[in-house]
Amino acid sequence: MQKCVLPEDAFVTVSGWVVVQMAFALLNLCFAPYFQYRVWEKICEESNSEELLQDPEVTVVSVTKEKVQESFKQVFLHDFGVCFYFLALGASFLWSGEGYRWVTAHPESCNPGGGLSFSANVGYAFAIVAVLYTIAWYCCGICARATEIRSGYQEVEQAEQEEQEETKGSP
């Protein structure tokens, strides 16, 4: 790869392309839990679960699938982090395309074994899957399902600890 010479229109070295490609991959990995957290936060807010679970008589708050999907839509349309991510996803798609074109221009020196073109194709595929996933969740009610928010997670943790202590003590 040290002998790799990208086409004249390439404004980075092959190492520079790989570093940016890895940064996009890291962003993709970080976005999934961020988005999940924001949607869950919105579900809890919309269902008023925190207030309802203050009542000792209430142990479970049921959330309809419509509310789950509506929370997804609200976060998707109004969260700055999601907006930033989808702009970055578009940039990642274009970056993968340019990288693929650059490294396949001289495959013998720039793409030995096909690793770099594979990286570019994964970047393409990830962007396409992310867009299709978003469309499915946004448009298809079948993708969402009802859920429950339960109180008493501390009691569950305490019961698990007691169970672990009992199993340690038994032969």
Coordinates of C-alpha atoms in Angstrom, one line a residue:
M1 CA 0.0 0.0 0.0
Q2 CA 3.0 2.3 0.4
K3 CA 3.3 2.1 -3.4
C4 CA -0.3 3.1 -3.9
V5 CA -0.8 6.3 -5.9
L6 CA -4.4 7.5 -6.0
P7 CA -5.7 9.3 -9.1
E8 CA -4.9 13.0 -9.4
D9 CA -8.3 14.1 -8.3
A10 CA -7.9 12.3 -5.0
F11 CA -7.2 15.0 -2.4
V12 CA -6.0 12.5 0.3
T13 CA -3.6 9.6 0.5
V14 CA -4.8 6.1 0.8
S15 CA -4.0 6.2 4.5
G16 CA -6.1 9.3 4.9
W17 CA -9.0 7.7 3.1
V18 CA -8.8 4.7 5.5
V19 CA -8.7 6.9 8.6
V20 CA -11.8 8.8 7.5
Q21 CA -13.5 5.6 6.6
M22 CA -12.8 4.2 10.1
A23 CA -14.1 7.5 11.6
F24 CA -17.4 7.0 9.8
A25 CA -17.5 3.4 11.0
L26 CA -17.0 4.5 14.6
L27 CA -19.8 7.1 14.1
N28 CA -22.1 4.4 12.9
L29 CA -21.3 2.2 15.9
C30 CA -22.0 5.1 18.3
F31 CA -25.2 6.2 16.7
A32 CA -27.2 3.1 17.2
P33 CA -27.2 3.2 21.1
Y34 CA -27.6 7.0 21.0
F35 CA -30.7 6.7 18.9
Q36 CA -32.1 3.8 20.9
Y37 CA -31.6 5.8 24.1
R38 CA -33.3 8.9 22.6
V39 CA -36.3 6.9 21.4
W40 CA -36.6 5.2 24.8
E41 CA -36.4 8.5 26.6
K42 CA -39.2 9.9 24.3
I43 CA -41.3 6.8 25.0
C44 CA -41.0 7.3 28.7
E45 CA -41.7 11.0 28.4
E46 CA -44.8 10.4 26.1
S47 CA -46.2 7.7 28.3
N48 CA -45.7 9.8 31.5
S49 CA -44.2 6.7 33.0
E50 CA -42.0 8.4 35.6
E51 CA -44.9 10.2 37.2
L52 CA -47.2 7.1 36.9
L53 CA -44.6 4.8 38.5
Q54 CA -44.4 7.1 41.6
D55 CA -47.7 5.5 42.7
P56 CA -46.9 2.4 44.7
E57 CA -50.0 0.7 43.2
V58 CA -48.7 1.0 39.7
T59 CA -45.9 -1.4 38.7
V60 CA -46.2 -1.4 34.9
V61 CA -47.0 1.2 32.3
S62 CA -48.1 -0.2 29.0
V63 CA -47.1 1.6 25.9
T64 CA -48.9 1.0 22.6
K65 CA -47.0 0.3 19.4
E66 CA -48.5 3.5 18.0
K67 CA -46.8 5.4 20.8
V68 CA -43.6 3.6 20.2
Q69 CA -43.7 4.5 16.5
E70 CA -44.7 8.1 17.2
S71 CA -41.7 8.4 19.6
F72 CA -39.4 7.1 16.8
K73 CA -40.8 9.7 14.4
Q74 CA -40.5 12.5 16.9
V75 CA -36.9 11.7 17.6
F76 CA -36.1 11.2 13.9
L77 CA -37.6 14.5 12.9
H78 CA -36.6 16.7 15.8
D79 CA -33.3 15.5 17.3
F80 CA -30.2 17.4 16.3
G81 CA -28.0 14.4 16.8
V82 CA -30.1 12.4 14.4
C83 CA -30.0 15.2 11.8
F84 CA -26.2 15.4 12.2
Y85 CA -25.9 11.6 11.8
F86 CA -28.0 11.5 8.6
L87 CA -25.9 14.3 7.1
A88 CA -22.8 12.3 8.0
L89 CA -24.3 9.1 6.6
G90 CA -24.7 10.9 3.3
A91 CA -21.1 12.1 3.4
S92 CA -20.0 8.5 4.4
F93 CA -21.9 7.1 1.3
L94 CA -20.1 9.6 -1.0
W95 CA -16.8 9.0 0.7
S96 CA -17.1 5.3 0.2
G97 CA -17.9 5.8 -3.5
E98 CA -14.9 8.1 -4.0
G99 CA -12.6 5.6 -2.1
Y100 CA -13.9 2.7 -4.2
R101 CA -13.2 4.6 -7.4
W102 CA -9.7 5.7 -6.1
V103 CA -8.5 2.3 -4.9
T104 CA -9.8 0.3 -7.9
A105 CA -8.1 2.7 -10.3
H106 CA -4.8 0.8 -9.6
P107 CA -5.9 -2.5 -7.9
E108 CA -2.5 -4.1 -8.0
S109 CA -0.9 -1.5 -5.8
C110 CA -3.8 0.1 -4.0
N111 CA -6.2 -2.8 -3.4
P112 CA -4.1 -5.9 -2.9
G113 CA -6.5 -8.7 -1.7
G114 CA -9.5 -6.4 -2.1
G115 CA -9.6 -5.2 1.5
L116 CA -10.0 -1.5 0.7
S117 CA -12.7 -2.0 -1.9
F118 CA -14.5 -4.3 0.6
S119 CA -14.3 -1.4 3.1
A120 CA -15.8 0.9 0.6
N121 CA -18.6 -1.6 -0.2
V122 CA -19.4 -2.0 3.5
G123 CA -19.7 1.8 3.7
Y124 CA -22.1 1.8 0.8
A125 CA -24.1 -1.1 2.3
F126 CA -24.3 0.4 5.7
A127 CA -25.8 3.6 4.4
I128 CA -28.4 1.8 2.3
V129 CA -29.4 -0.5 5.2
A130 CA -29.7 2.5 7.6
V131 CA -32.0 4.3 5.1
L132 CA -34.1 1.3 4.5
Y133 CA -34.4 0.6 8.3
T134 CA -35.5 4.2 8.9
I135 CA -38.1 4.0 6.1
A136 CA -39.4 0.8 7.5
W137 CA -39.7 2.1 11.0
Y138 CA -41.1 5.4 9.9
C139 CA -43.7 4.1 7.4
C140 CA -44.6 0.6 8.6
G141 CA -46.5 0.1 11.8
I142 CA -45.6 -3.6 11.8
C143 CA -42.0 -2.7 12.7
A144 CA -43.0 -1.3 16.1
R145 CA -44.5 -3.3 18.9
A146 CA -46.1 -2.5 22.2
T147 CA -43.8 -2.5 25.3
E148 CA -44.0 -2.1 29.0
I149 CA -42.1 0.1 31.4
R150 CA -41.8 -1.5 34.8
S151 CA -40.9 -0.1 38.2
G152 CA -38.9 -1.8 40.8
Y153 CA -35.7 -2.4 39.0
Q154 CA -33.9 -2.0 42.3
E155 CA -35.9 -4.9 43.8
V156 CA -34.9 -7.1 40.8
E157 CA -31.2 -6.2 41.2
Q158 CA -31.4 -6.9 45.0
A159 CA -33.2 -10.3 44.3
E160 CA -30.5 -11.2 41.8
Q161 CA -27.7 -10.4 44.3
E162 CA -29.4 -12.5 47.0
E163 CA -29.7 -15.4 44.5
Q164 CA -26.0 -15.1 43.6
E165 CA -25.1 -15.1 47.3
E166 CA -27.2 -18.2 47.9
T167 CA -25.6 -20.1 45.0
K168 CA -22.1 -19.2 46.3
G169 CA -23.0 -20.6 49.7
S170 CA -24.4 -23.9 48.5
P171 CA -22.1 -26.8 47.7

